[in-house]
Coordinates of C-alpha atoms in Angstrom, one line a residue:
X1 CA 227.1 126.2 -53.0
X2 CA 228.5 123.4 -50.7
X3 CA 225.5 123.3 -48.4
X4 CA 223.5 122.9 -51.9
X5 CA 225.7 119.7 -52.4
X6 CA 225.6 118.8 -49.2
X7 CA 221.5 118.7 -49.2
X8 CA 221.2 117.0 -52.9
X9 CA 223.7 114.2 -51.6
X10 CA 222.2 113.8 -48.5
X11 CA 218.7 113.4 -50.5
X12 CA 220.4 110.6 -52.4
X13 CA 221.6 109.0 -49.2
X14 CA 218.5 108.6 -47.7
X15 CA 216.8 107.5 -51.2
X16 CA 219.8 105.2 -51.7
X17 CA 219.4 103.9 -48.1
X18 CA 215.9 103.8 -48.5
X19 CA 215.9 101.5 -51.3
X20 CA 218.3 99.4 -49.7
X21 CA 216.1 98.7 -46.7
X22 CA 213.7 98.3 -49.3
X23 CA 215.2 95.8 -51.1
X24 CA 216.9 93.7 -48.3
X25 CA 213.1 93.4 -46.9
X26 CA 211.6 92.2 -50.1
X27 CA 214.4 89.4 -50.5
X28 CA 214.1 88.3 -46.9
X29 CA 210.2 88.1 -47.1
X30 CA 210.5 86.3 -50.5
X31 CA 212.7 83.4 -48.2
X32 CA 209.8 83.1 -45.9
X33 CA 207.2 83.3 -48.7
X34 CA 208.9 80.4 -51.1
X35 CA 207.7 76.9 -50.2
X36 CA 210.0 74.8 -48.5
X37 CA 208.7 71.4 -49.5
X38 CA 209.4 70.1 -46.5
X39 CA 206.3 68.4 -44.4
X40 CA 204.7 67.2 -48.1
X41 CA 205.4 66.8 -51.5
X42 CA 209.3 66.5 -50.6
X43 CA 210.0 66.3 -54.4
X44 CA 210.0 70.0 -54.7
X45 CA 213.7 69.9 -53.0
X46 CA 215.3 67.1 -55.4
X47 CA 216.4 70.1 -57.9
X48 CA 217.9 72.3 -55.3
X49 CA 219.7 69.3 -53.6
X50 CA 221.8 68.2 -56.3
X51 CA 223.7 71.5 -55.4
X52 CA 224.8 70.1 -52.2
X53 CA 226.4 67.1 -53.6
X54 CA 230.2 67.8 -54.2
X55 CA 230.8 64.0 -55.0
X56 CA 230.9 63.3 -59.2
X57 CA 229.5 60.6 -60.4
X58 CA 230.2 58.5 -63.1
X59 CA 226.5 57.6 -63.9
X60 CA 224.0 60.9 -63.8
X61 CA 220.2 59.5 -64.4
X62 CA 217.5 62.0 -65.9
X63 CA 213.9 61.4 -66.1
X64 CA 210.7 62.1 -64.8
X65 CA 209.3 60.0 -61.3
X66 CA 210.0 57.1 -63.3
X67 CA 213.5 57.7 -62.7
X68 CA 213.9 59.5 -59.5
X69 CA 211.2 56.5 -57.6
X70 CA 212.6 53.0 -59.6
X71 CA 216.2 53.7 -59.5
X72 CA 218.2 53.4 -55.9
X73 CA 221.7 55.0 -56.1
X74 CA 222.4 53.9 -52.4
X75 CA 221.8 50.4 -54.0
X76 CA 224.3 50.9 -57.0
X77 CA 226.7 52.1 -54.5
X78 CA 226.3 49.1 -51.9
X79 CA 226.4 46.5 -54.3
X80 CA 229.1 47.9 -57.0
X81 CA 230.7 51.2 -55.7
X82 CA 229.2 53.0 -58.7
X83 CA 228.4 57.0 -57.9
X84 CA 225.2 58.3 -59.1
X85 CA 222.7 60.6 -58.6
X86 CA 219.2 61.1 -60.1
X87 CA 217.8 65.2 -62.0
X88 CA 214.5 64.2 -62.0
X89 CA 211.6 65.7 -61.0
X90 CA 207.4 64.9 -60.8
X91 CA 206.3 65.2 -64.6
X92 CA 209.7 66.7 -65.8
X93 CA 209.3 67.2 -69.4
X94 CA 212.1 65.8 -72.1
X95 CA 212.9 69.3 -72.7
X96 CA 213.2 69.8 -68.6
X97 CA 215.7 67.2 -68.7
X98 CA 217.6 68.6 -71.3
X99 CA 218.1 71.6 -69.6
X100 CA 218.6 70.2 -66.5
X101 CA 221.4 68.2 -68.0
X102 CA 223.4 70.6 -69.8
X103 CA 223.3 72.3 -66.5
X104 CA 224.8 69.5 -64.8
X105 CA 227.6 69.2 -67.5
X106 CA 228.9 72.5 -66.1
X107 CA 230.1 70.7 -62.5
X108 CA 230.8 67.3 -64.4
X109 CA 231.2 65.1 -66.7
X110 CA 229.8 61.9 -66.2
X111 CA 230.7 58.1 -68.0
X112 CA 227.3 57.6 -68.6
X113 CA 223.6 59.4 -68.6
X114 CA 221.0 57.5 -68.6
X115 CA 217.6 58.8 -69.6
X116 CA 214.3 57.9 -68.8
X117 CA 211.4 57.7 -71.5
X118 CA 208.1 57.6 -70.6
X119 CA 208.0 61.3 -70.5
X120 CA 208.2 61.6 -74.6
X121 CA 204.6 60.6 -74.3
X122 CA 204.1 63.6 -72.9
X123 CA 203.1 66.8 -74.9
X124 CA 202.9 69.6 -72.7
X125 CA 203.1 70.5 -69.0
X126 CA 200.1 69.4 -67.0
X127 CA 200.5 72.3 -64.3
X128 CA 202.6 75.2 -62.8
X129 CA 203.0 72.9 -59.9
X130 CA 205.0 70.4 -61.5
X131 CA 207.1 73.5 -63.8
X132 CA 208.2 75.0 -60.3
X133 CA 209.2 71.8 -58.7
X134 CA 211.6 71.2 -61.5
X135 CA 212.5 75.6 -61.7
X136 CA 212.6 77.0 -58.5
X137 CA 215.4 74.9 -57.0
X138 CA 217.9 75.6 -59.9
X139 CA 220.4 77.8 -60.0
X140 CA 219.8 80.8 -62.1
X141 CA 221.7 80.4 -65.6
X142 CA 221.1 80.1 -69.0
X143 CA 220.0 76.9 -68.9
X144 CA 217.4 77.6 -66.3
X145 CA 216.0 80.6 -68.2
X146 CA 215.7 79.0 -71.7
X147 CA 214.5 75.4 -69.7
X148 CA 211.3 77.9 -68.1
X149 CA 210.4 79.3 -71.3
X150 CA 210.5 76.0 -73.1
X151 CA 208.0 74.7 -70.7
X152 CA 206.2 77.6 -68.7
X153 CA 202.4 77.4 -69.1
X154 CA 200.3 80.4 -71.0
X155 CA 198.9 81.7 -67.7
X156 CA 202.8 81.7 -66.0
X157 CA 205.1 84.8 -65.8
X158 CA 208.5 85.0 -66.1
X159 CA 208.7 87.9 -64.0
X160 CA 206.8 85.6 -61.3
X161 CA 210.4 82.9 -62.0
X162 CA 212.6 86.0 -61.6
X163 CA 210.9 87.4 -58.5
X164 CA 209.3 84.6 -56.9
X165 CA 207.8 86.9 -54.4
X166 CA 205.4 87.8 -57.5
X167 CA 204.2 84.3 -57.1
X168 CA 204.5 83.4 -53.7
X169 CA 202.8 86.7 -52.0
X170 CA 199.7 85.1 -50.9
X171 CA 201.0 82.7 -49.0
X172 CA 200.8 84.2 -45.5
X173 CA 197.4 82.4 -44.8
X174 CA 199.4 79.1 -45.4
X175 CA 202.9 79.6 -43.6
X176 CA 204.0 77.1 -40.8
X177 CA 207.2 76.9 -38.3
X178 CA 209.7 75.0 -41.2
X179 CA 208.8 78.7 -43.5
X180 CA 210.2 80.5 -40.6
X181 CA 212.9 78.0 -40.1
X182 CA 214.3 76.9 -43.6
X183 CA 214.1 80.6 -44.7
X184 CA 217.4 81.0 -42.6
X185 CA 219.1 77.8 -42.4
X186 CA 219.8 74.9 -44.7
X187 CA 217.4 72.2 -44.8
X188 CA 217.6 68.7 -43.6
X189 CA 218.0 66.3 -47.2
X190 CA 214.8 65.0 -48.3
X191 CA 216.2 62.6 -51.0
X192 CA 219.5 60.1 -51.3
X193 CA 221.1 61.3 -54.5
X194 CA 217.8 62.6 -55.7
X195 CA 216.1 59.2 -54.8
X196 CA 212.3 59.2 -53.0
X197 CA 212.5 56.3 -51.1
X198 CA 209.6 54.5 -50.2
X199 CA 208.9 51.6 -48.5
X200 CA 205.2 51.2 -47.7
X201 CA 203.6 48.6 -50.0
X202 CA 200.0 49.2 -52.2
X203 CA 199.9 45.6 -54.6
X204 CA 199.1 46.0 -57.8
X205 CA 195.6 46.2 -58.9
X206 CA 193.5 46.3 -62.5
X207 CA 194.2 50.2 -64.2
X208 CA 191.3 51.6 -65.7
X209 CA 191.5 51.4 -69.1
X210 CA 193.0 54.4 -70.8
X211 CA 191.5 55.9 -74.1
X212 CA 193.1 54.8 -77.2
X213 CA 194.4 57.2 -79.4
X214 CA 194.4 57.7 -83.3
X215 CA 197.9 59.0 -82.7
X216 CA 200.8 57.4 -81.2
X217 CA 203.7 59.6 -82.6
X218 CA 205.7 61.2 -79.9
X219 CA 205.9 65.4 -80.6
X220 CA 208.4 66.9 -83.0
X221 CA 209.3 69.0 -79.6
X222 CA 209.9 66.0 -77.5
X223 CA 212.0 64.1 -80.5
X224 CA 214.1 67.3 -81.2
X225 CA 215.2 67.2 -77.3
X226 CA 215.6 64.1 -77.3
X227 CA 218.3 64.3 -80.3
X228 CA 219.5 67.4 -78.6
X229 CA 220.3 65.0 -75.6
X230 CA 222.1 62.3 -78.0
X231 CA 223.9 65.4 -79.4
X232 CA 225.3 66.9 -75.9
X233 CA 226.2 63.9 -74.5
X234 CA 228.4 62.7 -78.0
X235 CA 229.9 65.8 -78.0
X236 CA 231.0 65.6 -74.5
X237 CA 232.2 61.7 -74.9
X238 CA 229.2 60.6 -72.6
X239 CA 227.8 56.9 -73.1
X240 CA 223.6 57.7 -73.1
X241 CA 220.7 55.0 -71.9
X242 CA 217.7 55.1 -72.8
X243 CA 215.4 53.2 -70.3
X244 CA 212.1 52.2 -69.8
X245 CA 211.2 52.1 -66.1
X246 CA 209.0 48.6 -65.2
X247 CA 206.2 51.2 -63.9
X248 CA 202.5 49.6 -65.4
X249 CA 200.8 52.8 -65.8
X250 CA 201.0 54.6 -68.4
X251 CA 200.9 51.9 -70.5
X252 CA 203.9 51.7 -72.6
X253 CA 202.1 51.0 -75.9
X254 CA 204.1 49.5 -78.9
X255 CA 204.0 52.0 -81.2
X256 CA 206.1 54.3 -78.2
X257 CA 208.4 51.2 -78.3
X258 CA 209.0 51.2 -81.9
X259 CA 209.5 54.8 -81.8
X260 CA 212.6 54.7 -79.3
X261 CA 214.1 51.5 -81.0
X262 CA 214.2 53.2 -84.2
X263 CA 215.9 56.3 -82.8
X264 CA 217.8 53.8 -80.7
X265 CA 219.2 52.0 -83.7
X266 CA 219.6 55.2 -85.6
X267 CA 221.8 56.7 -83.4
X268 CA 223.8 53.6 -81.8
X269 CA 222.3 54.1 -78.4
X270 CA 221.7 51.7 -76.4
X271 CA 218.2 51.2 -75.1
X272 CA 216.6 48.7 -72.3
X273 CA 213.0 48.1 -71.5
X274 CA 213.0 46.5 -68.2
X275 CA 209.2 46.1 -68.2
X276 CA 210.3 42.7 -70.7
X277 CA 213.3 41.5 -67.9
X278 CA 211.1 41.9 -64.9
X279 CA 211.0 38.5 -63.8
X280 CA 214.6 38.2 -64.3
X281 CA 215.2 41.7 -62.2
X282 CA 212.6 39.8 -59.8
X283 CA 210.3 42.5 -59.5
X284 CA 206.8 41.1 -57.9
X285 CA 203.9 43.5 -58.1
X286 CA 202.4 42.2 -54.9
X287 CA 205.0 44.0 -52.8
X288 CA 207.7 45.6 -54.8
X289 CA 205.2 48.9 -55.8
X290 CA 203.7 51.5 -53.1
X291 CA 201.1 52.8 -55.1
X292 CA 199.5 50.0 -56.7
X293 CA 201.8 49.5 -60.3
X294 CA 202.6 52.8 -61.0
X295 CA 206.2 52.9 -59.4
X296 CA 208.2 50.8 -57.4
X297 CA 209.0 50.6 -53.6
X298 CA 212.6 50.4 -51.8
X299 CA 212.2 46.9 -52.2
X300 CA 211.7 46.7 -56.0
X301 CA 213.7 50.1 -56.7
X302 CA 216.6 48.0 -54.5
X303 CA 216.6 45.1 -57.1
X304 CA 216.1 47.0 -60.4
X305 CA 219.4 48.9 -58.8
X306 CA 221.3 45.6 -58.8
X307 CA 220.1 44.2 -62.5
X308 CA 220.8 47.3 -64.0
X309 CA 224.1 48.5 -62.2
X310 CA 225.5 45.1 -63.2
X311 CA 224.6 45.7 -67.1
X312 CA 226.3 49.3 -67.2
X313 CA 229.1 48.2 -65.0
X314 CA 229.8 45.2 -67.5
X315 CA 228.9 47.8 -70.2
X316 CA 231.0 50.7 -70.0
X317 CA 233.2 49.2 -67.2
X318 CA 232.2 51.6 -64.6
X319 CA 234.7 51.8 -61.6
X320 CA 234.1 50.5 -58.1
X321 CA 235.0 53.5 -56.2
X322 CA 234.7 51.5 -52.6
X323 CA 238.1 51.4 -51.9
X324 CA 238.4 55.0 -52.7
X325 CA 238.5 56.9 -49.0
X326 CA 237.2 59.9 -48.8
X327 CA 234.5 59.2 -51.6
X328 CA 233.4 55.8 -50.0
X329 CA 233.3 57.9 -45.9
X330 CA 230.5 60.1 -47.9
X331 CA 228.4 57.5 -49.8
X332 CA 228.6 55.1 -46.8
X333 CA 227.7 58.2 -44.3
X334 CA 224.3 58.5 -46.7
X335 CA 224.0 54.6 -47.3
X336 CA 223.9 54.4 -43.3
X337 CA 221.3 56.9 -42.9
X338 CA 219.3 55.6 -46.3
X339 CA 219.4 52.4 -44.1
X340 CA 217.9 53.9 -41.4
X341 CA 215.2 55.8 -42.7
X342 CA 214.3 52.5 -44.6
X343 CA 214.0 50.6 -41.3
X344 CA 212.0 53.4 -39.8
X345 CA 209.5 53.1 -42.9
X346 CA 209.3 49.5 -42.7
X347 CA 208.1 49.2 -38.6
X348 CA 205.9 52.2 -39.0
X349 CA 204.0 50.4 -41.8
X350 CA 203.9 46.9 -40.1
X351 CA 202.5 48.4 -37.0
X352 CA 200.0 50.7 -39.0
X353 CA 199.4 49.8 -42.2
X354 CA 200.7 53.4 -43.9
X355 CA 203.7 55.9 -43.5
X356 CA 202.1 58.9 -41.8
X357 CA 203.9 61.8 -43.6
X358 CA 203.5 60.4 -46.6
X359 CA 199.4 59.9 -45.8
X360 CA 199.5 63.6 -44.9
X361 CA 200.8 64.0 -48.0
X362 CA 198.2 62.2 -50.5
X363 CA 195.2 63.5 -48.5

């Protein structure tokens, strides 16, 4: 009888071990396999990096790139002591930032949010690219689960979120030295409090002309976030800004405007367009955008952070936290290397006329 028992758990050792080996082989391939963002399209680590950040900040800015590329909160920092950082992601959806939001309000509570708007003209996800950039990075919660299936395309699996092996398999043809590298060890940061700085200059030039609608009314689902925003932030005793980013394309049509003022006026919110203050912010579309109009530069992100850090300071009396010691050692540690990499961006595109890795990148 014993050696009976002995055999059947043995049996279940070695299945149980088995499995194990199994299982710990699956996860550690799945490391190598994800993307690591790192050589191009850096903007698939801004989720994941807000993680990393144990500062809170007393301004938290959502949005889509109009937020994450126009807004510098090295800038607010430097010239006000305000801390900030940026949830925002290529294409993230209203719903996206929602989610990503309430997340956020689990580590903090910030004085103010500030939303960015374009993306209510925005009906639906555009790719699975754009879904993961904003997905894969976060941490796995409610939030994240109902945030995928309020966005995930037809074609996209859950099961391919919740094992990203499932997704990611095929990559072997495609792996390089920084898959083998960051699937072991914590990557260098690719953003400064989830800003993409840029400092090569493309003037603006004439958009083509984009086909007018019959419709102009934002979708019920974007509106219902949006007052599912308004609501988590009153109930949490957070001041939300709505703002429009000075970017030229998409053109902000009136009809959008007059959609956001109403719900602006409806709900005491306050709400800037800074596309009708931009020769006051001092913005110049001859060298303050890298990619011809459709987002700002370092140099124009830099002076839309001082015009609009000053209105919210004088707002909602947001605190100078410069004096503040061991907060002001970490933002001036990151202001420093922000700085740096700034500098570096600058010679490379006086001597060359582009920014290599970010060539790489567009090509």
């Amino acid at each position: 009888m014993s050696k009976y028992r002995g055999g059947k758990w043995g049996r279940y050792g070695i299945l149980t071990g088995g499995l194990a080996i199994f299982l710990c082989a699956v996860y550690f391939l799945q490391l190598v396999l994800v993307p690591k963002y790192m050589g191009t399209v850096i903007e698939g680590n801004f989720t994941g990096e807000y993680y990393r950040d144990s500062t809170r900040h007393e301004l938290l800015i959502v949005g889509n790139c109009e937020s994450y590329e126009n807004i510098s909160p090295m800038k607010l920092w430097e010239e006000y002591g305000i801390t900030s950082y940026i949830r925002g992601n290529s294409n993230q959806l209203i719903s996206q930032s929602y989610y990503l939001l309430r997340e956020a309000l689990r580590y903090e509570k910030p004085k103010v949010v500030l939303l960015n708007i374009q993306a209510m003209a925005v009906a639906e996800q555009s790719s699975e690219e754009y879904n993961r950039m904003v997905f894969d990075g976060m941490k796995w919660s409610r939030d994240k689960l109902e945030g995928i299936l309020s966005s995930k395309l037809e074609e996209e699996s859950l099961a391919e979120y919740l094992f990203p092996i499932l997704r990611y398999h095929s990559r072997w043809s495609e792996l390089s030295g920084e898959d083998l590298r960051y699937a072991f060890q914590e990557k260098p940061l690719k953003s400064y409090n989830g800003y993409y700085l840029r400092a090569d200059i493309r003037p603006y030039s004439e958009f083509p002309t984009e086909r007018r609608r019959s419709d102009y009314t934002f979708p019920e689902k974007n509106m219902r976030y949006l007052q599912e925003i308004e609501t988590l932030c009153r109930e949490n005793g957070i001041e939300l800004v709505l703002m429009k980013a000075p970017s030229l394309y998409p053109v902000w049509v009136e009809p959008y405007e007059e959609q956001i003022i109403e719900f602006a006026e409806k709900n005491g919110i306050y709400y800037v367009n800074t596309l009708l203050y931009a020769d006051e912010i001092g913005l110049d579309m001859s060298t303050d955008t890298y990619d011809e109009g459709l987002h700002l530069n370092v140099y124009g992100a830099e002076k839309l952070s001082v015009w609009l850090g000053k209105e919210l300071k004088e707002r909602y009396a947001l605190t100078d936290f410069r004096g503040e010691e061991g907060l002001a050692w970490v933002y001036n540690r990151r202001l420093e290397e922000y700085k740096k990499e700034k500098a570096e961006q600058k010679e490379e595109f006086e001597q060359l006329g582009y920014i290599s890795k970010y060539t790489m990148q567009e090509e």
